[in-house]
Short mmCIF file of N, CA and C in Angstrom, two decimals:
data_model
loop_
_atom_site.label_atom_id
_atom_site.label_comp_id
_atom_site.label_asym_id
_atom_site.label_seq_id
_atom_site.Cartn_x
_atom_site.Cartn_y
_atom_site.Cartn_z
N ALA A 804 -0.22 20.92 17.47
CA ALA A 804 -1.34 20.77 16.55
C ALA A 804 -1.49 19.31 16.16
N LYS A 805 -2.70 18.87 16.11
CA LYS A 805 -2.99 17.49 15.75
C LYS A 805 -3.15 17.40 14.22
N VAL A 806 -2.45 16.44 13.63
CA VAL A 806 -2.55 16.22 12.19
C VAL A 806 -3.07 14.80 11.98
N GLN A 807 -4.11 14.67 11.19
CA GLN A 807 -4.65 13.35 10.93
C GLN A 807 -5.23 13.30 9.53
N GLY A 808 -5.42 12.09 9.04
CA GLY A 808 -6.02 11.96 7.73
C GLY A 808 -5.94 10.55 7.19
N LYS A 809 -6.73 10.33 6.15
CA LYS A 809 -6.78 9.05 5.46
C LYS A 809 -6.02 9.20 4.15
N VAL A 810 -5.26 8.18 3.78
CA VAL A 810 -4.57 8.17 2.49
C VAL A 810 -4.85 6.87 1.78
N LEU A 811 -4.82 6.92 0.46
CA LEU A 811 -4.98 5.72 -0.37
C LEU A 811 -3.70 5.51 -1.16
N VAL A 812 -3.26 4.26 -1.19
CA VAL A 812 -2.01 3.89 -1.87
C VAL A 812 -2.28 2.77 -2.85
N ARG A 813 -1.90 2.99 -4.10
CA ARG A 813 -2.02 1.95 -5.14
C ARG A 813 -0.77 1.08 -5.05
N ILE A 814 -0.96 -0.24 -4.97
CA ILE A 814 0.18 -1.15 -4.83
C ILE A 814 0.19 -2.21 -5.94
N THR A 815 1.39 -2.71 -6.20
CA THR A 815 1.59 -3.88 -7.06
C THR A 815 2.27 -4.93 -6.20
N VAL A 816 1.75 -6.16 -6.24
CA VAL A 816 2.25 -7.26 -5.42
C VAL A 816 2.81 -8.34 -6.35
N ASN A 817 4.04 -8.78 -6.08
CA ASN A 817 4.64 -9.80 -6.94
C ASN A 817 4.07 -11.19 -6.62
N PRO A 818 4.40 -12.20 -7.42
CA PRO A 818 3.83 -13.53 -7.20
C PRO A 818 4.13 -14.14 -5.83
N ASN A 819 5.16 -13.63 -5.14
CA ASN A 819 5.48 -14.15 -3.81
C ASN A 819 4.78 -13.40 -2.69
N GLY A 820 3.99 -12.37 -3.03
CA GLY A 820 3.25 -11.63 -2.02
C GLY A 820 3.92 -10.37 -1.53
N LYS A 821 5.08 -10.02 -2.10
CA LYS A 821 5.82 -8.82 -1.68
C LYS A 821 5.36 -7.62 -2.50
N VAL A 822 5.12 -6.50 -1.82
CA VAL A 822 4.74 -5.26 -2.51
C VAL A 822 5.99 -4.71 -3.20
N THR A 823 5.91 -4.51 -4.50
CA THR A 823 7.05 -4.02 -5.28
C THR A 823 6.89 -2.57 -5.74
N GLU A 824 5.66 -2.07 -5.72
CA GLU A 824 5.40 -0.68 -6.09
C GLU A 824 4.32 -0.13 -5.17
N ALA A 825 4.50 1.13 -4.78
CA ALA A 825 3.51 1.80 -3.93
C ALA A 825 3.48 3.27 -4.30
N GLN A 826 2.30 3.77 -4.59
CA GLN A 826 2.14 5.18 -4.98
C GLN A 826 0.90 5.76 -4.32
N MET A 827 1.10 6.72 -3.43
CA MET A 827 -0.04 7.40 -2.83
C MET A 827 -0.74 8.22 -3.90
N PHE A 828 -2.07 8.12 -3.96
CA PHE A 828 -2.80 8.88 -4.96
C PHE A 828 -3.93 9.72 -4.37
N GLU A 829 -4.14 9.62 -3.08
CA GLU A 829 -5.16 10.45 -2.43
C GLU A 829 -4.78 10.67 -0.99
N GLY A 830 -4.89 11.90 -0.52
CA GLY A 830 -4.60 12.21 0.87
C GLY A 830 -3.60 13.34 1.00
N ASN A 831 -3.35 13.72 2.25
CA ASN A 831 -2.43 14.80 2.56
C ASN A 831 -1.00 14.40 2.21
N PRO A 832 -0.30 15.21 1.40
CA PRO A 832 1.07 14.89 0.99
C PRO A 832 2.05 14.71 2.15
N ILE A 833 1.70 15.24 3.32
CA ILE A 833 2.59 15.09 4.48
C ILE A 833 2.77 13.61 4.86
N PHE A 834 1.81 12.77 4.48
CA PHE A 834 1.86 11.35 4.82
C PHE A 834 2.46 10.48 3.72
N LYS A 835 2.82 11.06 2.57
CA LYS A 835 3.27 10.31 1.40
C LYS A 835 4.41 9.34 1.70
N GLU A 836 5.49 9.84 2.27
CA GLU A 836 6.65 8.99 2.53
C GLU A 836 6.31 7.85 3.49
N ALA A 837 5.60 8.16 4.56
CA ALA A 837 5.28 7.14 5.58
C ALA A 837 4.36 6.06 5.02
N CYS A 838 3.36 6.46 4.26
CA CYS A 838 2.41 5.44 3.77
C CYS A 838 3.04 4.58 2.68
N GLU A 839 3.86 5.17 1.82
CA GLU A 839 4.51 4.36 0.78
C GLU A 839 5.53 3.41 1.40
N LYS A 840 6.25 3.87 2.42
CA LYS A 840 7.21 3.01 3.12
C LYS A 840 6.49 1.85 3.81
N ALA A 841 5.37 2.13 4.45
CA ALA A 841 4.58 1.09 5.11
C ALA A 841 4.05 0.08 4.10
N ALA A 842 3.57 0.58 2.97
CA ALA A 842 3.04 -0.32 1.94
C ALA A 842 4.13 -1.22 1.39
N LEU A 843 5.31 -0.67 1.14
CA LEU A 843 6.42 -1.47 0.59
C LEU A 843 6.91 -2.52 1.58
N ALA A 844 6.66 -2.33 2.86
CA ALA A 844 7.07 -3.31 3.88
C ALA A 844 6.02 -4.42 4.05
N SER A 845 4.88 -4.27 3.41
CA SER A 845 3.80 -5.24 3.56
C SER A 845 4.04 -6.51 2.74
N ILE A 846 3.56 -7.61 3.27
CA ILE A 846 3.62 -8.89 2.57
C ILE A 846 2.22 -9.50 2.63
N PHE A 847 1.77 -9.98 1.49
CA PHE A 847 0.43 -10.54 1.38
C PHE A 847 0.48 -12.00 0.96
N LYS A 848 -0.60 -12.68 1.21
CA LYS A 848 -0.73 -14.07 0.77
C LYS A 848 -0.73 -14.07 -0.77
N PRO A 849 0.09 -14.94 -1.38
CA PRO A 849 0.11 -15.01 -2.84
C PRO A 849 -1.26 -15.37 -3.41
N VAL A 850 -1.55 -14.81 -4.57
CA VAL A 850 -2.79 -15.12 -5.28
C VAL A 850 -2.49 -16.24 -6.28
N ILE A 851 -3.32 -17.27 -6.28
CA ILE A 851 -3.14 -18.41 -7.17
C ILE A 851 -4.19 -18.35 -8.27
N LYS A 852 -3.74 -18.42 -9.51
CA LYS A 852 -4.65 -18.46 -10.66
C LYS A 852 -4.18 -19.56 -11.59
N ASP A 853 -5.08 -20.48 -11.92
CA ASP A 853 -4.74 -21.64 -12.76
C ASP A 853 -3.53 -22.40 -12.21
N GLY A 854 -3.48 -22.51 -10.87
CA GLY A 854 -2.42 -23.27 -10.22
C GLY A 854 -1.09 -22.57 -10.10
N LYS A 855 -1.00 -21.31 -10.52
CA LYS A 855 0.26 -20.56 -10.46
C LYS A 855 0.07 -19.27 -9.69
N ARG A 856 1.14 -18.86 -8.99
CA ARG A 856 1.13 -17.57 -8.30
C ARG A 856 1.19 -16.47 -9.35
N VAL A 857 0.43 -15.41 -9.14
CA VAL A 857 0.40 -14.31 -10.11
C VAL A 857 0.62 -12.96 -9.44
N LYS A 858 1.11 -12.02 -10.22
CA LYS A 858 1.26 -10.63 -9.81
C LYS A 858 -0.13 -10.00 -9.81
N TYR A 859 -0.38 -9.09 -8.87
CA TYR A 859 -1.67 -8.41 -8.84
C TYR A 859 -1.51 -7.01 -8.27
N SER A 860 -2.56 -6.21 -8.38
CA SER A 860 -2.52 -4.86 -7.84
C SER A 860 -3.74 -4.63 -6.97
N GLY A 861 -3.66 -3.60 -6.16
CA GLY A 861 -4.76 -3.27 -5.28
C GLY A 861 -4.57 -1.90 -4.65
N ILE A 862 -5.42 -1.58 -3.71
CA ILE A 862 -5.38 -0.29 -3.02
C ILE A 862 -5.39 -0.53 -1.52
N LEU A 863 -4.48 0.15 -0.82
CA LEU A 863 -4.44 0.11 0.64
C LEU A 863 -4.91 1.45 1.18
N GLN A 864 -5.58 1.42 2.31
CA GLN A 864 -5.98 2.65 2.99
C GLN A 864 -5.28 2.70 4.34
N TYR A 865 -4.67 3.84 4.63
CA TYR A 865 -4.05 4.08 5.94
C TYR A 865 -4.71 5.29 6.56
N THR A 866 -4.87 5.25 7.87
CA THR A 866 -5.36 6.40 8.62
C THR A 866 -4.28 6.82 9.58
N PHE A 867 -3.83 8.07 9.48
CA PHE A 867 -2.77 8.60 10.31
C PHE A 867 -3.34 9.59 11.32
N SER A 868 -2.70 9.63 12.48
CA SER A 868 -3.06 10.60 13.51
C SER A 868 -1.82 10.91 14.32
N PHE A 869 -1.36 12.15 14.23
CA PHE A 869 -0.19 12.60 14.99
C PHE A 869 -0.63 13.70 15.95
N GLN A 870 -0.09 13.64 17.18
CA GLN A 870 -0.43 14.67 18.17
C GLN A 870 0.79 15.40 18.60
#
């Protein structure tokens, strides 16, 4: 059976660009562990505000397809 779906993950990124928190909030629960693990492994370009790196949050979307 083919399993597929889109999931949304809320993330928090530290001033160095490393994801420190990841919580799936939409999508099939079967993908929860995989999408949160993928999000936590992500690294983003630091955000600069007033000349300093800052913590920020955002949302990632993953699309899964297993056959």
